[in-house]
Amino acid sequence: PGARRMYRREPSVPLRSSSAALYNNLSVLRAGGRPLACFSAVHGPGLSLVTAAADGLGFSHRQLQAKEGGTALSTSLLTQAAWCVLPSRVLLVLTSQKGIQMYESDGSIMVYWHALDVAENSPGKLSVVVTELGAGSVHRDLEKWVCCPWLIPAPPVPPAGTSSGSVLVFDIPAKGTNITVSEVLEQHRDAITDIAAELGQAPDGAGDVVTADDSGSLCVWRAGEEFALLGKVPALGCSCSSVKLWNGVVAAGYGNGQIRLYEAATGVLRAQVNAHARWIYALDLAPETGKLLSGAEDSFVHVWKLSRNADTDDIEIEHCHAECVTDTQVCGARFCDPEGNSFAVTGYDLSEIIRYSRV
């Protein structure tokens, strides 16, 4: 175990409220060249925003509440928040039972509201999962941005209702509020649980976006003037709670504690790891090194290294580090830099963000 100690614990970042038990309940924004990191975590109808200095000694806090259109406050629960870093702007996106809220990156100004029809989907909690497409996926003079309506059950309890599993594609202008829904993708039969855009360099035919649902099924898409479905991975029999896409490799985390690695171009399973003893809640990937971060209900956070064998082209996964967050149900885990030299963790009912950095 001593040989595997790659990271040490740093001073924690305090939260004004605790973190809810939601998949991927931590978002991190690090501005290029600045010694500040921004963190966010959801609890009930509110979002805690924290800006922390690199030394962890200075913090500024902001609270955002769920809204319904305009400026009217809402009692509906938030289910996710994420910074979407697009080539010409950064948006902070909040999702709730009632709709999608898009803000300027600091949360100061709402620039767009998209209402979701919840009447036909009750009694489940209607929400969305968000991701951004990188500069390589910019089309026309607009930036593509994707989100998915889904029903989020409280894992591992089965869903309370059925959602359409639709994926909404938004056109985002370089500035201003003229944001529109450009396309709706409908291939999933079960509730969408996560989506991810390519973080590295996709090989030919590998696709740009992967979507996952509550049955464990995956869909791989190619972005363009219109999105095209490239392939599907059949349902596994348990929920896929988190998914990442890097250099043509799909990394998927499941409710049975497994991490599975697939070829994005073919859907072929290349590796399978019994990574956790309980439900995986979060995956993240460091695009410059291929490090994979996983966090789960079993209180453990693991760092892995993905690579391809130069001789066989096989996808390989190596375990690099294990960290036990004692008596904590991990619900969010994110790298804080593209090399994977630091990461942050949130836990259910925990009023702090725990940080780690390379030794």
Tab-separated table of C-alpha atoms in Angstrom:
chain	number	residue	atom	x	y	z
A	1	PRO	CA	0.000	0.000	0.000
A	2	GLY	CA	2.821	2.438	0.754
A	3	ALA	CA	4.133	2.141	-2.787
A	4	ARG	CA	0.743	3.266	-4.112
A	5	ARG	CA	0.562	6.548	-2.127
A	6	MET	CA	0.455	9.130	-4.885
A	7	TYR	CA	-1.746	11.775	-3.232
A	8	ARG	CA	-1.967	13.502	0.123
A	9	ARG	CA	-4.924	15.224	1.737
A	10	GLU	CA	-5.057	19.022	1.580
A	11	PRO	CA	-7.154	21.505	3.617
A	12	SER	CA	-10.849	21.049	2.877
A	13	VAL	CA	-13.118	23.605	1.245
A	14	PRO	CA	-16.133	24.425	3.480
A	15	LEU	CA	-19.675	24.351	2.079
A	16	ARG	CA	-22.597	26.447	3.292
A	17	SER	CA	-24.743	23.297	3.080
A	18	SER	CA	-24.086	19.590	2.715
A	19	SER	CA	-24.092	17.598	-0.542
A	20	ALA	CA	-27.116	15.607	-1.671
A	21	ALA	CA	-26.820	11.926	-2.601
A	22	LEU	CA	-26.905	12.501	-6.369
A	23	TYR	CA	-24.727	11.049	-9.105
A	24	ASN	CA	-21.698	13.200	-9.988
A	25	ASN	CA	-22.617	15.818	-7.379
A	26	LEU	CA	-19.503	17.952	-7.742
A	27	SER	CA	-18.433	20.328	-10.482
A	28	VAL	CA	-15.033	22.022	-10.705
A	29	LEU	CA	-14.021	25.011	-12.820
A	30	ARG	CA	-10.384	26.055	-12.989
A	31	ALA	CA	-9.659	29.171	-15.003
A	32	GLY	CA	-6.537	28.830	-17.126
A	33	GLY	CA	-3.468	30.422	-15.550
A	34	ARG	CA	-5.293	31.569	-12.418
A	35	PRO	CA	-4.588	30.263	-8.898
A	36	LEU	CA	-8.314	29.877	-8.168
A	37	ALA	CA	-10.664	26.942	-8.442
A	38	CYS	CA	-14.464	27.133	-8.336
A	39	PHE	CA	-16.479	24.292	-6.837
A	40	SER	CA	-20.212	23.620	-6.749
A	41	ALA	CA	-22.432	21.024	-5.078
A	42	VAL	CA	-26.208	20.587	-4.975
A	43	HIS	CA	-28.389	20.271	-1.888
A	44	GLY	CA	-32.190	20.389	-2.116
A	45	PRO	CA	-33.363	23.494	-4.027
A	46	GLY	CA	-29.990	25.239	-3.650
A	47	LEU	CA	-26.491	25.206	-5.088
A	48	SER	CA	-23.389	26.027	-3.056
A	49	LEU	CA	-20.751	27.880	-5.080
A	50	VAL	CA	-17.286	28.252	-3.579
A	51	THR	CA	-14.247	29.997	-5.023
A	52	ALA	CA	-11.075	28.835	-3.300
A	53	ALA	CA	-7.496	30.070	-3.479
A	54	ALA	CA	-4.899	27.515	-4.515
A	55	ASP	CA	-3.503	27.376	-0.958
A	56	GLY	CA	-6.960	26.621	0.417
A	57	LEU	CA	-6.847	29.529	2.872
A	58	GLY	CA	-9.273	31.947	1.220
A	59	PHE	CA	-12.876	31.284	0.136
A	60	SER	CA	-15.825	33.201	-1.235
A	61	HIS	CA	-19.324	31.727	-1.107
A	62	ARG	CA	-22.475	32.164	-3.169
A	63	GLN	CA	-25.839	30.404	-2.980
A	64	LEU	CA	-28.117	29.904	-5.996
A	65	GLN	CA	-31.722	28.783	-5.720
A	66	ALA	CA	-33.838	26.861	-8.205
A	67	LYS	CA	-35.961	29.199	-10.305
A	68	GLU	CA	-38.910	28.820	-12.638
A	69	GLY	CA	-38.475	31.098	-15.626
A	70	GLY	CA	-37.630	34.775	-15.026
A	71	THR	CA	-36.571	35.352	-11.442
A	72	ALA	CA	-39.305	33.507	-9.540
A	73	LEU	CA	-37.843	31.248	-6.864
A	74	SER	CA	-38.925	27.627	-6.917
A	75	THR	CA	-39.195	24.913	-4.299
A	76	SER	CA	-38.349	22.231	-6.870
A	77	LEU	CA	-35.200	20.250	-6.120
A	78	LEU	CA	-32.009	20.822	-8.051
A	79	THR	CA	-30.567	17.603	-9.420
A	80	GLN	CA	-27.310	18.685	-11.031
A	81	ALA	CA	-25.048	21.643	-11.690
A	82	ALA	CA	-22.172	21.847	-14.153
A	83	TRP	CA	-19.909	24.402	-15.760
A	84	CYS	CA	-19.953	23.966	-19.529
A	85	VAL	CA	-16.659	25.267	-20.914
A	86	LEU	CA	-17.243	26.138	-24.557
A	87	PRO	CA	-14.644	27.687	-26.871
A	88	SER	CA	-15.953	31.250	-26.535
A	89	ARG	CA	-17.839	31.259	-23.226
A	90	VAL	CA	-18.428	29.408	-19.966
A	91	LEU	CA	-21.945	28.705	-18.718
A	92	LEU	CA	-23.063	27.462	-15.319
A	93	VAL	CA	-26.060	25.180	-15.811
A	94	LEU	CA	-28.499	24.163	-13.091
A	95	THR	CA	-31.106	21.492	-13.621
A	96	SER	CA	-34.228	20.913	-11.569
A	97	GLN	CA	-37.550	19.104	-11.559
A	98	LYS	CA	-39.061	21.974	-13.520
A	99	GLY	CA	-36.414	22.908	-16.067
A	100	ILE	CA	-32.929	23.961	-17.141
A	101	GLN	CA	-31.299	27.199	-15.969
A	102	MET	CA	-28.219	28.621	-17.700
A	103	TYR	CA	-26.149	31.327	-16.000
A	104	GLU	CA	-22.993	33.278	-16.621
A	105	SER	CA	-20.095	31.349	-15.120
A	106	ASP	CA	-20.199	33.147	-11.745
A	107	GLY	CA	-23.934	32.585	-11.316
A	108	SER	CA	-24.684	36.320	-11.406
A	109	ILE	CA	-26.999	36.470	-14.445
A	110	MET	CA	-29.457	33.911	-15.816
A	111	VAL	CA	-29.191	33.877	-19.605
A	112	TYR	CA	-31.657	31.118	-20.472
A	113	TRP	CA	-34.532	29.098	-19.023
A	114	HIS	CA	-35.941	25.948	-20.597
A	115	ALA	CA	-39.110	24.526	-19.045
A	116	LEU	CA	-39.625	20.775	-18.887
A	117	ASP	CA	-43.060	19.168	-18.948
A	118	VAL	CA	-43.302	17.085	-15.790
A	119	ALA	CA	-47.012	16.291	-15.837
A	120	GLU	CA	-46.761	13.138	-17.917
A	121	ASN	CA	-43.646	11.929	-16.092
A	122	SER	CA	-44.831	11.968	-12.476
A	123	PRO	CA	-44.276	10.657	-9.901
A	124	GLY	CA	-40.587	10.638	-10.796
A	125	LYS	CA	-38.244	13.609	-10.461
A	126	LEU	CA	-37.665	15.133	-13.870
A	127	SER	CA	-34.234	16.604	-14.396
A	128	VAL	CA	-31.330	16.819	-16.817
A	129	VAL	CA	-27.734	15.793	-17.231
A	130	VAL	CA	-25.397	18.176	-19.006
A	131	THR	CA	-22.156	18.097	-20.937
A	132	GLU	CA	-20.294	20.278	-23.400
A	133	LEU	CA	-18.743	19.577	-26.772
A	134	GLY	CA	-15.194	20.817	-27.309
A	135	ALA	CA	-13.848	23.153	-29.951
A	136	GLY	CA	-13.580	20.317	-32.442
A	137	SER	CA	-17.353	19.954	-32.369
A	138	VAL	CA	-18.261	23.561	-33.137
A	139	HIS	CA	-20.508	23.876	-36.180
A	140	ARG	CA	-21.635	26.943	-38.137
A	141	ASP	CA	-21.116	30.013	-35.929
A	142	LEU	CA	-22.694	28.325	-32.938
A	143	GLU	CA	-21.470	26.022	-30.225
A	144	LYS	CA	-23.203	22.715	-29.607
A	145	TRP	CA	-24.258	21.848	-26.105
A	146	VAL	CA	-26.123	18.773	-25.007
A	147	CYS	CA	-28.442	17.886	-22.173
A	148	CYS	CA	-30.691	14.963	-21.374
A	149	PRO	CA	-34.014	14.841	-19.545
A	150	TRP	CA	-34.112	11.862	-17.213
A	151	LEU	CA	-35.854	10.452	-14.178
A	152	ILE	CA	-33.443	10.131	-11.292
A	153	PRO	CA	-34.353	7.375	-8.814
A	154	ALA	CA	-32.646	7.179	-5.468
A	155	PRO	CA	-30.155	4.387	-6.211
A	156	PRO	CA	-30.299	1.502	-5.811
A	157	VAL	CA	-34.114	1.769	-5.597
A	158	PRO	CA	-35.766	1.122	-9.015
A	159	PRO	CA	-37.188	4.159	-10.831
A	160	ALA	CA	-40.515	5.548	-9.657
A	161	GLY	CA	-41.555	6.361	-13.201
A	162	THR	CA	-40.450	6.205	-16.822
A	163	SER	CA	-38.919	9.075	-18.754
A	164	SER	CA	-38.652	9.344	-22.504
A	165	GLY	CA	-34.857	9.210	-22.328
A	166	SER	CA	-34.699	12.042	-24.873
A	167	VAL	CA	-31.463	13.962	-25.401
A	168	LEU	CA	-31.787	17.696	-26.073
A	169	VAL	CA	-29.138	19.421	-28.207
A	170	PHE	CA	-28.827	23.199	-27.779
A	171	ASP	CA	-27.223	25.757	-30.067
A	172	ILE	CA	-25.244	28.237	-27.950
A	173	PRO	CA	-24.219	31.584	-29.528
A	174	ALA	CA	-20.790	33.026	-28.733
A	175	LYS	CA	-22.565	35.649	-26.625
A	176	GLY	CA	-26.071	36.739	-25.793
A	177	THR	CA	-29.231	34.844	-24.922
A	178	ASN	CA	-30.368	33.496	-28.302
A	179	ILE	CA	-30.084	29.882	-27.154
A	180	THR	CA	-32.275	27.368	-28.971
A	181	VAL	CA	-33.016	23.640	-28.985
A	182	SER	CA	-31.680	22.427	-32.323
A	183	GLU	CA	-32.329	18.685	-32.074
A	184	VAL	CA	-33.864	15.962	-29.917
A	185	LEU	CA	-32.184	12.537	-29.907
A	186	GLU	CA	-34.405	9.567	-29.078
A	187	GLN	CA	-32.695	6.199	-28.848
A	188	HIS	CA	-32.873	5.280	-25.157
A	189	ARG	CA	-35.854	3.473	-23.686
A	190	ASP	CA	-34.842	4.073	-20.068
A	191	ALA	CA	-34.028	7.095	-17.977
A	192	ILE	CA	-30.796	8.852	-18.988
A	193	THR	CA	-28.241	8.794	-16.170
A	194	ASP	CA	-25.188	10.520	-17.675
A	195	ILE	CA	-23.661	11.856	-20.889
A	196	ALA	CA	-20.099	12.727	-21.822
A	197	ALA	CA	-18.238	14.421	-24.655
A	198	GLU	CA	-14.868	13.297	-26.007
A	199	LEU	CA	-12.104	14.643	-23.764
A	200	GLY	CA	-9.139	13.643	-25.900
A	201	GLN	CA	-8.592	12.959	-29.595
A	202	ALA	CA	-11.228	10.654	-31.048
A	203	PRO	CA	-9.991	8.106	-33.610
A	204	ASP	CA	-11.827	7.972	-36.923
A	205	GLY	CA	-15.313	6.577	-36.478
A	206	ALA	CA	-15.204	6.676	-32.683
A	207	GLY	CA	-17.794	9.397	-32.112
A	208	ASP	CA	-17.918	12.538	-30.001
A	209	VAL	CA	-20.608	11.876	-27.380
A	210	VAL	CA	-21.744	8.900	-25.292
A	211	THR	CA	-25.032	8.655	-23.395
A	212	ALA	CA	-25.923	6.161	-20.646
A	213	ASP	CA	-29.212	5.084	-19.122
A	214	ASP	CA	-30.694	3.389	-16.083
A	215	SER	CA	-30.625	-0.067	-17.689
A	216	GLY	CA	-26.890	0.195	-18.369
A	217	SER	CA	-27.324	0.742	-22.114
A	218	LEU	CA	-24.895	3.106	-23.882
A	219	CYS	CA	-25.242	5.044	-27.150
A	220	VAL	CA	-22.316	6.572	-29.063
A	221	TRP	CA	-22.982	9.599	-31.280
A	222	ARG	CA	-21.141	11.657	-33.877
A	223	ALA	CA	-21.755	15.398	-33.586
A	224	GLY	CA	-22.350	17.486	-36.692
A	225	GLU	CA	-25.022	19.585	-38.359
A	226	GLU	CA	-27.159	16.700	-37.130
A	227	PHE	CA	-26.155	14.074	-34.577
A	228	ALA	CA	-25.729	10.542	-35.916
A	229	LEU	CA	-25.984	7.344	-33.881
A	230	LEU	CA	-22.831	5.263	-34.419
A	231	GLY	CA	-23.542	2.312	-32.163
A	232	LYS	CA	-25.079	0.901	-29.009
A	233	VAL	CA	-23.840	-1.156	-26.079
A	234	PRO	CA	-26.653	-3.422	-24.806
A	235	ALA	CA	-28.116	-3.068	-21.328
A	236	LEU	CA	-26.039	-4.645	-18.568
A	237	GLY	CA	-28.865	-5.260	-16.128
A	238	CYS	CA	-27.839	-2.556	-13.672
A	239	SER	CA	-27.670	1.212	-13.943
A	240	CYS	CA	-24.705	2.989	-15.537
A	241	SER	CA	-24.362	5.940	-13.177
A	242	SER	CA	-21.397	7.706	-14.782
A	243	VAL	CA	-19.622	7.626	-18.137
A	244	LYS	CA	-16.543	9.232	-19.740
A	245	LEU	CA	-15.117	9.274	-23.276
A	246	TRP	CA	-11.386	9.620	-23.937
A	247	ASN	CA	-9.371	8.882	-27.087
A	248	GLY	CA	-12.071	6.572	-28.387
A	249	VAL	CA	-12.408	4.693	-25.087
A	250	VAL	CA	-15.715	4.655	-23.198
A	251	ALA	CA	-15.260	4.300	-19.422
A	252	ALA	CA	-18.527	3.406	-17.672
A	253	GLY	CA	-19.237	3.009	-13.943
A	254	TYR	CA	-22.101	0.812	-12.766
A	255	GLY	CA	-24.310	0.155	-9.774
A	256	ASN	CA	-22.634	-3.211	-9.197
A	257	GLY	CA	-19.299	-1.469	-8.554
A	258	GLN	CA	-17.768	-2.376	-11.910
A	259	ILE	CA	-15.874	-0.137	-14.308
A	260	ARG	CA	-16.109	-1.302	-17.909
A	261	LEU	CA	-14.021	-0.040	-20.830
A	262	TYR	CA	-15.438	-0.200	-24.360
A	263	GLU	CA	-14.212	0.703	-27.818
A	264	ALA	CA	-16.338	3.702	-28.788
A	265	ALA	CA	-16.140	2.820	-32.494
A	266	THR	CA	-17.351	-0.780	-32.136
A	267	GLY	CA	-18.875	-1.157	-28.671
A	268	VAL	CA	-16.557	-4.087	-27.943
A	269	LEU	CA	-15.811	-4.661	-24.230
A	270	ARG	CA	-12.029	-4.415	-23.747
A	271	ALA	CA	-11.614	-4.437	-19.958
A	272	GLN	CA	-13.676	-4.955	-16.821
A	273	VAL	CA	-12.688	-4.174	-13.235
A	274	ASN	CA	-14.510	-4.925	-9.989
A	275	ALA	CA	-13.510	-1.483	-8.783
A	276	HIS	CA	-15.814	-0.908	-5.809
A	277	ALA	CA	-17.790	-2.939	-3.290
A	278	ARG	CA	-20.894	-0.772	-3.745
A	279	TRP	CA	-22.655	1.565	-6.169
A	280	ILE	CA	-20.369	3.855	-8.200
A	281	TYR	CA	-21.566	7.455	-8.035
A	282	ALA	CA	-18.897	9.342	-9.984
A	283	LEU	CA	-16.222	8.997	-12.660
A	284	ASP	CA	-13.870	11.654	-13.969
A	285	LEU	CA	-10.990	11.620	-16.434
A	286	ALA	CA	-7.849	13.741	-16.743
A	287	PRO	CA	-7.604	14.320	-20.521
A	288	GLU	CA	-3.846	14.972	-20.707
A	289	THR	CA	-2.778	11.796	-18.887
A	290	GLY	CA	-5.648	9.323	-19.140
A	291	LYS	CA	-6.064	9.070	-15.376
A	292	LEU	CA	-9.514	7.868	-14.337
A	293	LEU	CA	-11.072	8.802	-10.984
A	294	SER	CA	-13.878	6.754	-9.413
A	295	GLY	CA	-15.906	7.307	-6.245
A	296	ALA	CA	-18.584	5.113	-4.704
A	297	GLU	CA	-20.890	4.344	-1.786
A	298	ASP	CA	-18.185	2.146	-0.240
A	299	SER	CA	-16.296	5.294	0.961
A	300	PHE	CA	-13.416	4.687	-1.451
A	301	VAL	CA	-11.956	6.862	-4.184
A	302	HIS	CA	-9.624	5.204	-6.686
A	303	VAL	CA	-7.272	6.627	-9.305
A	304	TRP	CA	-6.619	4.492	-12.380
A	305	LYS	CA	-4.485	4.927	-15.504
A	306	LEU	CA	-5.872	4.150	-18.963
A	307	SER	CA	-3.607	3.409	-21.922
A	308	ARG	CA	-3.353	1.451	-25.156
A	309	ASN	CA	-0.830	-1.288	-25.719
A	310	ALA	CA	1.353	-0.168	-28.620
A	311	ASP	CA	1.797	-3.732	-29.895
A	312	THR	CA	-1.719	-5.155	-29.549
A	313	ASP	CA	-3.842	-1.954	-29.439
A	314	ASP	CA	-5.560	-3.395	-26.362
A	315	ILE	CA	-7.015	-0.981	-23.816
A	316	GLU	CA	-5.270	-1.380	-20.463
A	317	ILE	CA	-6.165	-0.102	-17.001
A	318	GLU	CA	-3.726	0.169	-14.092
A	319	HIS	CA	-4.600	0.934	-10.468
A	320	CYS	CA	-2.585	3.877	-9.132
A	321	HIS	CA	-4.056	5.045	-5.831
A	322	ALA	CA	-6.762	4.272	-3.256
A	323	GLU	CA	-8.170	6.689	-0.703
A	324	CYS	CA	-10.746	5.879	2.004
A	325	VAL	CA	-13.001	8.794	2.987
A	326	THR	CA	-14.007	7.289	6.322
A	327	ASP	CA	-17.741	6.842	6.998
A	328	THR	CA	-18.648	8.802	3.878
A	329	GLN	CA	-20.896	7.868	0.975
A	330	VAL	CA	-18.951	9.483	-1.877
A	331	CYS	CA	-21.307	11.215	-4.324
A	332	GLY	CA	-18.930	13.448	-6.287
A	333	ALA	CA	-15.310	13.148	-7.445
A	334	ARG	CA	-13.499	15.436	-9.901
A	335	PHE	CA	-9.964	16.117	-10.998
A	336	CYS	CA	-8.979	19.745	-10.472
A	337	ASP	CA	-6.526	19.945	-13.369
A	338	PRO	CA	-6.190	18.293	-16.812
A	339	GLU	CA	-3.120	16.282	-15.738
A	340	GLY	CA	-4.877	14.670	-12.768
A	341	ASN	CA	-2.396	16.006	-10.210
A	342	SER	CA	-5.182	16.958	-7.800
A	343	PHE	CA	-8.777	15.952	-7.196
A	344	ALA	CA	-11.742	16.830	-4.984
A	345	VAL	CA	-14.457	14.711	-3.362
A	346	THR	CA	-17.936	15.356	-1.945
A	347	GLY	CA	-19.906	13.039	0.301
A	348	TYR	CA	-23.553	12.676	1.242
A	349	ASP	CA	-24.458	14.968	4.163
A	350	LEU	CA	-20.862	16.246	4.268
A	351	SER	CA	-20.465	20.047	4.594
A	352	GLU	CA	-17.043	20.219	3.002
A	353	ILE	CA	-15.201	19.405	-0.196
A	354	ILE	CA	-12.206	17.187	0.503
A	355	ARG	CA	-9.134	17.873	-1.636
A	356	TYR	CA	-6.084	15.786	-2.514
A	357	SER	CA	-2.894	16.601	-4.430
A	358	ARG	CA	0.148	14.718	-5.691
A	359	VAL	CA	2.802	13.893	-3.114
